[in-house]
Coordinates of C-alpha atoms in Angstrom, one line a residue:
M1 CA 19.6 45.6 -43.8
S2 CA 16.4 45.4 -41.9
S3 CA 13.5 42.9 -42.1
H4 CA 9.8 43.3 -41.8
E5 CA 7.6 40.5 -40.5
M6 CA 4.8 39.6 -42.8
D7 CA 1.4 38.3 -41.7
D8 CA 2.0 34.8 -43.1
G9 CA 5.3 34.5 -41.3
E10 CA 7.5 35.4 -44.4
L11 CA 10.2 37.9 -44.2
T12 CA 10.5 40.7 -46.8
P13 CA 13.9 42.6 -46.5
G14 CA 13.7 46.3 -46.4
V15 CA 16.4 48.6 -47.7
D16 CA 17.5 50.9 -44.9
D17 CA 13.9 51.0 -43.7
H18 CA 13.0 53.1 -46.8
E19 CA 9.3 53.8 -46.8
P20 CA 8.0 54.9 -50.2
T21 CA 5.3 57.5 -50.3
G22 CA 2.5 58.3 -52.7
S23 CA 1.9 55.9 -55.6
D24 CA 5.1 53.9 -54.7
A25 CA 3.5 52.9 -51.4
D26 CA 1.2 50.5 -53.4
H27 CA 4.2 48.5 -54.3
H28 CA 5.9 48.3 -50.9
V29 CA 4.7 44.7 -50.5
F30 CA 7.4 43.7 -53.0
W31 CA 11.0 44.1 -51.9
A32 CA 12.3 45.0 -55.4
D33 CA 10.0 48.1 -55.4
A34 CA 11.6 49.2 -52.2
V35 CA 15.0 48.8 -53.7
A36 CA 13.9 50.7 -56.8
D37 CA 12.7 53.5 -54.7
E38 CA 16.0 53.9 -53.0
I39 CA 17.9 53.8 -56.3
L40 CA 15.6 56.5 -57.8
D41 CA 16.0 58.6 -54.7
R42 CA 19.6 59.1 -55.8
D43 CA 18.5 60.5 -59.2
P44 CA 20.8 58.2 -61.1
D45 CA 22.0 58.7 -64.7
E46 CA 20.5 56.3 -67.3
P47 CA 20.9 53.6 -68.1
I48 CA 20.7 52.5 -64.4
V49 CA 23.3 49.9 -63.9
I50 CA 22.6 46.8 -61.8
K51 CA 25.6 44.5 -61.2
G52 CA 26.5 41.1 -59.8
G53 CA 29.8 39.2 -60.0
V54 CA 31.6 36.0 -59.4
S55 CA 35.1 34.6 -59.5
P56 CA 35.0 31.7 -62.1
S57 CA 36.6 29.2 -59.8
G58 CA 34.6 26.1 -60.8
I59 CA 31.2 24.8 -61.7
P60 CA 28.6 27.6 -62.2
H61 CA 25.7 26.7 -60.0
L62 CA 22.3 27.9 -58.8
G63 CA 23.8 29.8 -56.0
H64 CA 25.4 32.2 -58.5
F65 CA 21.9 33.3 -59.4
N66 CA 21.4 34.9 -56.1
E67 CA 22.7 38.1 -57.6
I68 CA 21.5 37.6 -61.2
L69 CA 17.9 37.0 -60.3
R70 CA 17.7 39.5 -57.5
G71 CA 19.1 42.1 -59.9
F72 CA 16.6 40.9 -62.5
F73 CA 13.6 41.7 -60.3
V74 CA 14.9 45.2 -59.5
A75 CA 15.7 45.8 -63.2
E76 CA 12.2 44.7 -64.3
V77 CA 10.6 47.0 -61.7
L78 CA 12.7 50.0 -62.9
R79 CA 11.8 49.2 -66.5
E80 CA 8.1 49.1 -65.6
R81 CA 8.6 52.6 -64.3
G82 CA 10.0 53.7 -67.6
H83 CA 13.7 53.7 -66.9
A84 CA 16.5 52.4 -69.1
V85 CA 18.4 49.6 -67.2
E86 CA 21.5 47.6 -67.9
Q87 CA 22.2 44.5 -65.9
V88 CA 25.8 43.5 -65.9
F89 CA 27.7 40.6 -64.3
T90 CA 31.4 40.7 -63.8
S91 CA 33.6 37.7 -64.1
D92 CA 36.5 38.3 -61.7
D93 CA 38.7 36.3 -64.1
R94 CA 41.9 38.1 -63.4
D95 CA 41.9 36.4 -60.0
A96 CA 44.4 33.6 -59.6
L97 CA 43.5 30.0 -59.6
R98 CA 44.2 29.1 -56.0
A99 CA 43.1 25.5 -55.8
V100 CA 42.4 22.6 -58.1
P101 CA 38.6 21.9 -57.9
R102 CA 37.5 18.3 -57.4
N103 CA 34.8 18.5 -60.1
L104 CA 34.4 20.5 -63.3
A105 CA 31.6 20.9 -65.9
T106 CA 31.9 20.3 -69.6
E107 CA 30.5 22.6 -72.2
D108 CA 27.4 20.4 -72.3
W109 CA 27.0 20.6 -68.5
E110 CA 28.2 17.2 -67.7
I111 CA 29.8 17.3 -64.3
V112 CA 33.1 15.3 -64.3
G113 CA 35.9 14.6 -61.9
L114 CA 39.5 15.6 -62.4
G115 CA 40.2 12.2 -64.0
A116 CA 38.4 13.5 -67.1
V117 CA 40.9 16.3 -67.6
D118 CA 44.6 17.0 -67.2
G119 CA 44.5 17.8 -63.5
G120 CA 48.3 18.2 -63.5
A121 CA 48.0 21.1 -65.9
L122 CA 45.7 22.8 -63.6
G123 CA 48.1 22.2 -60.7
R124 CA 50.9 23.8 -62.6
N125 CA 48.8 26.9 -63.2
L126 CA 48.1 27.6 -59.5
G127 CA 48.7 31.3 -59.0
V128 CA 47.9 32.2 -62.6
P129 CA 44.9 34.3 -63.5
Y130 CA 41.9 32.3 -64.7
T131 CA 42.0 33.8 -68.2
D132 CA 45.6 32.6 -68.6
V133 CA 44.8 29.0 -67.5
P134 CA 44.1 26.8 -70.5
D135 CA 40.5 25.5 -70.9
P136 CA 40.7 22.0 -69.2
F137 CA 38.3 20.7 -71.9
G138 CA 40.4 21.8 -74.9
E139 CA 39.5 24.6 -77.2
C140 CA 35.8 25.1 -76.6
H141 CA 36.7 28.3 -74.9
D142 CA 39.8 30.6 -74.8
S143 CA 40.6 29.8 -71.2
Y144 CA 39.5 28.2 -67.9
G145 CA 37.9 31.6 -66.9
A146 CA 36.1 31.9 -70.2
H147 CA 34.9 28.3 -70.0
F148 CA 33.1 28.8 -66.7
A149 CA 32.0 32.3 -67.4
G150 CA 30.5 31.1 -70.6
L151 CA 28.5 28.4 -68.8
L152 CA 27.1 31.0 -66.5
Q153 CA 26.1 33.2 -69.4
D154 CA 24.4 30.2 -71.0
S155 CA 22.5 29.7 -67.8
A156 CA 21.3 33.3 -67.7
E157 CA 20.1 32.9 -71.3
L158 CA 18.4 29.6 -70.4
I159 CA 16.4 31.2 -67.7
G160 CA 15.6 34.3 -69.7
V161 CA 17.5 37.0 -67.9
P162 CA 19.2 39.6 -70.2
V163 CA 22.7 40.2 -68.7
T164 CA 25.8 41.7 -70.1
F165 CA 28.9 39.8 -69.0
E166 CA 32.0 41.8 -68.3
S167 CA 35.5 40.2 -68.0
N168 CA 37.8 41.9 -65.5
T169 CA 40.7 40.8 -67.6
A170 CA 39.2 42.7 -70.5
L171 CA 38.6 45.7 -68.4
Y172 CA 42.3 45.8 -67.4
E173 CA 43.7 45.0 -70.9
S174 CA 41.4 47.4 -72.7
G175 CA 42.3 50.3 -70.5
R176 CA 38.8 50.8 -69.1
F177 CA 40.3 50.2 -65.6
D178 CA 43.2 52.7 -66.1
D179 CA 41.5 55.6 -64.3
A180 CA 40.5 53.4 -61.4
V181 CA 44.0 51.9 -61.0
D182 CA 45.7 55.3 -61.3
T183 CA 43.3 56.7 -58.7
V184 CA 44.1 54.0 -56.2
L185 CA 47.9 54.2 -56.7
A186 CA 47.9 58.0 -56.6
S187 CA 45.9 58.1 -53.4
D188 CA 47.7 58.9 -50.1
D189 CA 44.9 57.2 -48.2
A190 CA 44.2 54.0 -50.1
A191 CA 46.6 51.7 -48.3
S192 CA 45.9 53.1 -44.9
V193 CA 42.1 52.7 -45.4
L194 CA 42.6 49.1 -46.2
A195 CA 44.9 48.6 -43.2
D196 CA 42.0 49.6 -41.0
Y197 CA 40.0 46.6 -42.3
Q198 CA 42.6 44.0 -43.0
A199 CA 45.2 42.8 -40.5
S200 CA 47.7 41.7 -43.1
A201 CA 47.7 45.2 -44.8
T202 CA 49.9 48.1 -43.9
A203 CA 49.8 51.8 -44.8
D204 CA 53.1 51.3 -46.7
D205 CA 51.7 48.6 -49.1
V206 CA 51.3 49.3 -52.8
P207 CA 47.8 48.1 -53.4
F208 CA 48.4 46.3 -56.6
M209 CA 49.3 42.8 -57.8
A210 CA 51.6 42.3 -60.8
Q211 CA 51.6 39.4 -63.2
C212 CA 55.1 38.0 -63.7
P213 CA 55.9 37.9 -67.5
E214 CA 58.1 34.9 -66.9
C215 CA 55.8 32.4 -65.2
G216 CA 52.4 34.1 -65.3
H217 CA 51.9 34.1 -61.6
L218 CA 50.4 37.0 -59.7
T219 CA 52.6 38.6 -57.0
P220 CA 51.7 41.2 -54.4
D221 CA 55.4 42.0 -54.0
V222 CA 55.3 45.3 -55.9
S223 CA 56.9 48.8 -55.4
E224 CA 57.7 52.1 -57.1
P225 CA 54.6 52.7 -59.2
D226 CA 55.2 55.1 -62.1
L227 CA 51.9 56.7 -63.1
D228 CA 53.5 58.6 -66.0
E229 CA 54.8 55.4 -67.6
R230 CA 52.1 53.4 -66.0
T231 CA 54.4 50.7 -64.7
V232 CA 55.3 49.1 -61.4
A233 CA 58.3 47.2 -60.1
F234 CA 57.7 43.6 -59.1
A235 CA 59.5 40.6 -57.6
C236 CA 57.9 37.2 -58.3
T237 CA 58.1 35.9 -54.7
G238 CA 54.8 33.9 -54.7
M239 CA 51.4 34.5 -53.2
E240 CA 49.3 33.0 -50.4
A241 CA 46.4 30.7 -51.3
G242 CA 44.4 30.1 -48.1
D243 CA 46.7 28.2 -45.8
D244 CA 49.1 27.4 -48.7
E245 CA 51.9 29.3 -50.4
I246 CA 52.2 29.3 -54.2
D247 CA 55.9 29.8 -55.0
G248 CA 57.0 32.4 -57.5
C249 CA 59.8 32.0 -60.0
G250 CA 62.0 34.8 -58.5
A251 CA 62.0 37.1 -61.6
E252 CA 62.2 40.8 -61.1
G253 CA 61.6 43.9 -63.3
R254 CA 58.9 46.3 -64.3
V255 CA 55.5 45.6 -65.9
S256 CA 52.7 47.7 -67.2
L257 CA 49.8 48.4 -64.9
R258 CA 47.6 46.7 -67.4
E259 CA 49.5 43.5 -66.6
G260 CA 48.2 43.0 -63.2
K261 CA 45.2 43.8 -61.0
L262 CA 44.0 45.6 -57.9
P263 CA 43.4 43.6 -54.7
W264 CA 39.8 42.6 -54.5
R265 CA 38.9 45.1 -51.8
F266 CA 39.9 47.9 -54.3
E267 CA 38.8 46.1 -57.4
W268 CA 35.2 45.9 -56.3
P269 CA 34.8 49.7 -55.8
A270 CA 36.8 50.1 -59.0
Q271 CA 34.1 48.1 -60.8
W272 CA 31.4 50.4 -59.3
T273 CA 33.0 53.6 -60.6
T274 CA 34.1 52.2 -63.9
L275 CA 30.8 50.6 -64.8
G276 CA 28.7 53.2 -63.1
V277 CA 27.0 50.7 -60.8
D278 CA 23.8 51.9 -59.1
F279 CA 22.7 48.7 -57.3
E280 CA 24.4 45.5 -56.3
P281 CA 23.2 42.5 -54.2
F282 CA 25.7 40.4 -52.4
G283 CA 26.0 37.7 -49.8
K284 CA 26.4 38.2 -46.1
D285 CA 30.1 37.1 -46.4
H286 CA 30.8 40.4 -48.3
A287 CA 28.5 42.3 -45.9
E288 CA 30.7 41.3 -43.0
G289 CA 33.9 41.7 -44.9
S290 CA 34.6 43.6 -48.1
W291 CA 31.5 45.8 -48.2
P292 CA 32.5 48.0 -45.2
S293 CA 35.9 48.6 -46.7
G294 CA 34.6 49.0 -50.2
E295 CA 32.1 51.5 -49.0
E296 CA 34.8 53.6 -47.4
I297 CA 37.2 53.2 -50.4
A298 CA 34.5 54.3 -52.7
R299 CA 33.9 57.5 -50.8
T300 CA 37.5 58.2 -49.6
V301 CA 39.6 57.1 -52.6
F302 CA 37.2 57.4 -55.5
E303 CA 35.1 60.2 -54.1
A304 CA 32.0 58.5 -55.3
E305 CA 28.9 57.0 -53.6
P306 CA 28.8 53.2 -53.4
P307 CA 25.8 51.6 -55.0
V308 CA 22.6 50.8 -53.2
P309 CA 23.4 47.4 -51.5
F310 CA 21.2 44.4 -50.8
V311 CA 22.5 41.7 -48.5
Y312 CA 21.2 38.2 -48.9
E313 CA 21.7 34.9 -47.1
W314 CA 23.3 32.0 -49.0
F315 CA 21.0 29.1 -49.4
T316 CA 22.0 25.5 -49.0
L317 CA 21.6 22.4 -51.2
G318 CA 20.0 19.5 -49.3
G319 CA 21.1 21.1 -46.0
E320 CA 24.8 21.5 -47.0
P321 CA 26.6 24.6 -48.4
L322 CA 27.0 24.9 -52.1
S323 CA 30.6 24.5 -53.2
S324 CA 32.0 24.7 -56.8
S325 CA 35.3 23.3 -55.7
S326 CA 34.0 20.2 -53.9
G327 CA 31.3 19.6 -56.5
H328 CA 28.3 19.9 -54.1
V329 CA 26.3 21.9 -56.6
I330 CA 23.2 21.9 -58.7
T331 CA 23.3 23.8 -62.0
V332 CA 20.7 26.0 -63.5
S333 CA 20.5 23.5 -66.4
E334 CA 19.7 20.7 -64.0
V335 CA 17.1 22.7 -62.2
M336 CA 15.5 23.9 -65.4
E337 CA 15.1 20.3 -66.5
L338 CA 13.2 19.6 -63.2
V339 CA 11.0 22.6 -62.7
G340 CA 11.3 25.2 -65.4
P341 CA 12.1 29.0 -65.3
A342 CA 9.0 30.3 -63.6
V343 CA 9.5 28.1 -60.5
V344 CA 13.2 29.0 -60.4
K345 CA 12.4 32.7 -60.4
Y346 CA 9.8 32.1 -57.7
F347 CA 12.4 30.4 -55.5
F348 CA 14.5 33.6 -55.6
L349 CA 11.5 36.0 -55.4
R350 CA 10.4 34.8 -52.0
N351 CA 12.2 35.6 -48.8
P352 CA 15.3 37.1 -50.4
G353 CA 16.9 38.0 -47.1
R354 CA 16.3 34.7 -45.4
A355 CA 18.5 31.6 -45.3
K356 CA 16.7 28.7 -47.0
D357 CA 17.4 25.2 -48.4
F358 CA 17.0 24.0 -52.0
D359 CA 16.0 20.4 -51.5
V360 CA 15.7 18.4 -54.7
S361 CA 13.9 15.6 -52.9
R362 CA 11.2 18.0 -51.9
L363 CA 10.8 19.9 -55.2
D364 CA 7.1 18.9 -55.3
Q365 CA 6.6 21.3 -52.3
L366 CA 8.3 24.2 -54.1
V367 CA 6.2 23.6 -57.2
D368 CA 3.1 23.4 -55.1
E369 CA 4.0 26.8 -53.5
F370 CA 4.5 28.3 -56.9
D371 CA 1.1 27.0 -58.2
R372 CA -0.6 28.4 -55.1
F373 CA 1.1 31.8 -55.7
E374 CA -0.2 31.7 -59.3
R375 CA -3.7 30.8 -58.2
L376 CA -3.7 33.8 -55.8
Y377 CA -2.8 36.1 -58.7
F378 CA -5.7 34.8 -60.8
G379 CA -8.1 34.9 -57.9
E380 CA -8.7 31.2 -58.0
E381 CA -7.8 30.7 -54.3
D382 CA -7.9 32.8 -51.1
G383 CA -4.8 33.4 -49.1
P384 CA -3.1 35.7 -46.6
E385 CA -3.6 39.3 -47.6
E386 CA 0.1 40.2 -47.8
L387 CA 0.9 37.1 -49.9
T388 CA -2.0 37.8 -52.2
A389 CA -0.8 41.4 -52.6
L390 CA 2.7 40.1 -53.5
A391 CA 1.3 37.7 -56.0
D392 CA -0.8 40.5 -57.6
R393 CA 2.3 42.7 -57.8
A394 CA 5.1 40.2 -58.7
Y395 CA 3.7 37.1 -60.4
P396 CA 3.8 38.6 -64.0
L397 CA 7.6 38.9 -63.5
L398 CA 7.9 35.1 -63.2
V399 CA 6.3 34.2 -66.6
D400 CA 6.8 35.1 -70.2
E401 CA 3.1 35.7 -70.7
V402 CA 0.2 35.9 -68.2
R403 CA -2.3 33.3 -69.4
P404 CA -5.4 32.6 -67.3
D405 CA -6.2 29.5 -69.3
R406 CA -2.9 27.7 -68.5
V407 CA -3.0 24.2 -67.0
R408 CA -0.8 23.3 -64.0
L409 CA -0.7 19.7 -63.2
P410 CA 0.2 19.1 -59.5
Y411 CA 3.8 18.0 -59.5
T412 CA 3.3 14.6 -57.9
F413 CA 0.4 13.9 -60.2
A414 CA 2.6 14.9 -63.1
A415 CA 5.1 12.4 -61.7
V416 CA 2.4 9.7 -61.8
L417 CA 1.7 10.6 -65.5
G418 CA 5.4 10.2 -66.0
M419 CA 5.1 6.5 -65.3
V420 CA 3.5 6.0 -68.7
E421 CA 5.0 6.7 -72.1
D422 CA 1.8 7.1 -74.0
R423 CA 0.8 10.8 -74.5
G424 CA -2.9 9.9 -75.1
F425 CA -3.0 8.0 -71.9
R426 CA -1.4 10.9 -70.0
V427 CA -4.0 13.3 -71.4
Q428 CA -6.9 10.9 -70.6
M429 CA -5.6 10.6 -67.0
A430 CA -5.4 14.4 -66.7
R431 CA -8.9 14.7 -68.1
D432 CA -10.3 12.1 -65.7
E433 CA -8.8 14.2 -62.8
G434 CA -10.5 17.3 -64.1
H435 CA -7.3 19.1 -65.1
I436 CA -8.2 19.1 -68.8
D437 CA -11.6 19.5 -70.4
D438 CA -13.1 20.0 -73.9
D439 CA -12.4 23.7 -73.7
T440 CA -8.7 23.4 -72.9
P441 CA -6.6 24.8 -75.8
E442 CA -4.0 22.5 -77.3
W443 CA -1.1 24.8 -76.4
A444 CA -2.2 24.5 -72.7
I445 CA -2.2 20.7 -72.9
D446 CA 1.3 20.7 -74.5
A447 CA 2.6 23.1 -71.8
A448 CA 1.0 21.0 -69.0
L449 CA 2.7 17.9 -70.3
E450 CA 6.1 19.6 -70.2
R451 CA 5.8 19.4 -66.4
V452 CA 5.2 15.6 -66.8
E453 CA 8.6 15.2 -68.3
R454 CA 10.2 17.4 -65.6
A455 CA 8.5 15.4 -62.8
R456 CA 9.6 12.2 -64.5
R457 CA 13.2 13.4 -64.5
W458 CA 12.8 14.4 -60.8
A459 CA 11.6 10.9 -60.0
E460 CA 14.5 9.3 -61.8
R461 CA 17.1 11.7 -60.2
T462 CA 15.8 11.1 -56.7
D463 CA 14.7 7.5 -57.2
N464 CA 11.6 8.2 -55.3
A465 CA 8.2 6.5 -55.1
Y466 CA 7.3 7.7 -58.7
N467 CA 10.3 6.1 -60.3
Y468 CA 8.4 3.2 -61.9
R469 CA 6.9 2.5 -65.3
L470 CA 3.2 1.7 -65.5
Q471 CA 2.7 -1.2 -67.9
R472 CA 0.2 -0.1 -70.6
D473 CA -0.5 -3.8 -71.5
L474 CA -1.4 -6.5 -68.9
P475 CA 1.7 -8.3 -67.7
T476 CA 1.5 -12.1 -67.8
H477 CA 1.2 -13.5 -64.2
E478 CA -0.6 -16.4 -62.5
F479 CA -2.3 -15.9 -59.1
D480 CA -3.9 -18.4 -56.8
A481 CA -7.7 -18.5 -56.3
A482 CA -7.7 -16.5 -53.1
T483 CA -5.6 -13.7 -54.6
R484 CA -7.8 -13.6 -57.7
A485 CA -10.9 -13.2 -55.6
A486 CA -9.2 -10.5 -53.5
L487 CA -8.3 -8.6 -56.7
D488 CA -11.8 -8.8 -57.9
D489 CA -13.2 -7.4 -54.6
L490 CA -10.6 -4.6 -54.7
A491 CA -11.8 -3.8 -58.3
D492 CA -15.4 -3.5 -57.1
F493 CA -14.2 -1.1 -54.3
V494 CA -12.4 1.1 -56.9
A495 CA -15.4 1.0 -59.2
A496 CA -17.6 2.3 -56.4
G497 CA -15.7 5.6 -56.7
N498 CA -13.5 5.5 -53.6
D499 CA -10.4 7.7 -53.4
G500 CA -6.8 6.7 -53.2
E501 CA -6.5 6.9 -49.4
A502 CA -9.6 4.7 -49.0
I503 CA -8.2 2.3 -51.6
Q504 CA -4.9 2.1 -49.7
G505 CA -6.8 1.0 -46.5
E506 CA -9.0 -1.4 -48.4
V507 CA -5.9 -3.2 -49.8
Y508 CA -5.2 -4.3 -46.2
E509 CA -8.8 -5.2 -45.4
T510 CA -9.3 -7.1 -48.6
A511 CA -6.2 -9.2 -48.1
K512 CA -7.3 -10.1 -44.6
R513 CA -10.8 -11.1 -45.7
H514 CA -9.4 -13.5 -48.2
D515 CA -6.7 -14.8 -46.0
V516 CA -4.0 -13.5 -48.4
P517 CA -0.7 -12.3 -46.8
V518 CA -0.7 -8.5 -47.1
G519 CA 2.7 -8.4 -48.5
E520 CA 1.8 -10.9 -51.2
F521 CA -1.3 -9.0 -52.1
F522 CA 0.6 -5.8 -52.5
E523 CA 3.1 -7.7 -54.7
A524 CA 0.2 -9.0 -56.8
G525 CA -0.9 -5.4 -57.4
Y526 CA 2.6 -4.3 -58.3
R527 CA 3.0 -7.1 -60.8
L528 CA -0.3 -6.2 -62.5
F529 CA 0.6 -2.5 -62.9
F530 CA 4.4 -2.4 -63.0
D531 CA 5.5 -5.9 -63.7
D532 CA 7.6 -5.6 -60.6
T533 CA 7.5 -6.7 -56.9
Q534 CA 7.4 -3.2 -55.5
G535 CA 6.3 0.4 -56.3
P536 CA 4.7 3.5 -54.8
R537 CA 1.9 3.4 -52.2
L538 CA -0.4 1.3 -54.2
G539 CA -3.8 2.5 -53.2
E540 CA -3.0 6.2 -53.5
F541 CA -1.4 5.5 -56.9
L542 CA -4.5 3.7 -58.1
G543 CA -6.6 6.6 -57.0
E544 CA -4.6 8.8 -59.4
L545 CA -5.3 6.6 -62.4
E546 CA -8.3 6.4 -64.7
Q547 CA -10.9 4.4 -62.8
A548 CA -12.0 2.2 -65.7
F549 CA -8.3 1.3 -66.4
V550 CA -7.7 0.3 -62.8
V551 CA -10.8 -1.8 -62.6
E552 CA -10.0 -3.6 -65.8
R553 CA -6.5 -4.3 -64.8
L554 CA -7.5 -5.6 -61.3
R555 CA -9.9 -7.9 -63.0
R556 CA -7.1 -9.0 -65.4
D557 CA -9.3 -8.1 -68.4
G558 CA -6.6 -6.5 -70.5

């Protein structure tokens, strides 16, 4: 994959340096259009199939949406051009459970430790396919694999992405994988191709893993495939799981080819040919590993073209890699509660080939970026030509409906409004700041206030400077004469129309003029507004509030 430098310093990945011509050139600013061009250059059958996939090893998290949302943008572009598209996502649930995760997620998205479930039961099922491991939370799903795949499907629905989920186990058991399995086992070249890419593989291997009917473990110790009877001989001798070895039970015999699976490097291209995949995004780990072998296996063993690829960098969470097994994750459900679907989609829209960090503590910056992108689309702000062109092209894909009369409260201002419970007071503060006027429709006010609730949850989650509650009624406190005089002077300064930065400086100056210790004067302000001894930067916060309310409160009038 190549990258093209943009004028504003952003990177937009190209696809094999494909340069569209004619009318398509108008869309080249958007990476998904370049991908669509390459797909259509192959003259695919319809529906065009876009795929992603994951092994359901633990908590479904935002990182799993790298493939779902990148696929979504390409699918939407193709639909705009009049093509039928199906977006599918495979759950690689016939993979074996190789480790017991430290954390799990309940059906209601509560992240819990192993103490909340029977961790011993999970340990006893190491080496068993995910769809044969019992759901650790009881009977809410048929299996461990179904539980976590179900959560991921719920996430896709929550964010508004239409995806068909496919279970690998179901593909094997229904016979849809029969042709692919037979093709691999009948090939004289399959094992030798893999041996060129994997040091542990040899040309004499039978590329298949059987599931032992006695203990349920998967074993790579197979031989003598019989394609007429569709069986294979096996010995349950165990399997490797990273640096560990999962013991088998020692059973031997023959099992049906539907009672097992292909190794991943064959299973991936088997998915392509079985599902008719035309495009698949994947992380750089696959680009450096299983993609080169999969590409050759597709052409050499399956005699088919691999799908159009798109390599992306994994993003980090607060500077650290996302990990389902360790529990260092953030779920789509959590993110939706903080920023909503349009901002989530925007995060994946920009810089899809660049490594980046999702930092919850700095979500205000991400929301600000989205708001600017939106203003560029509506012509409400000037920006770099390339970024403006991208907004013109791609912004409608981020929202359910393009509405010029929407209201977007700045995220930190929304967090300020989240300090009060009263809806009317929130609306009045937004009106005072010019975000709402007499012509603002009621639906736009309601939608704007949704961000207030999200910003409030953000303040609570990060315990930042906005995690306080403004007292609607005057708290009861006694101040000495000097402090009372200083508060009155500060009230006059606010009444004169000064902004928050100026008020912040004046707090210091007023305290000095009245010979009130600065710390005590700040504490007096916090007691008046929060009934507390600390809070956000006081002057800047007061600058966000309704002026009349601030003046009245500083004068202790009510």
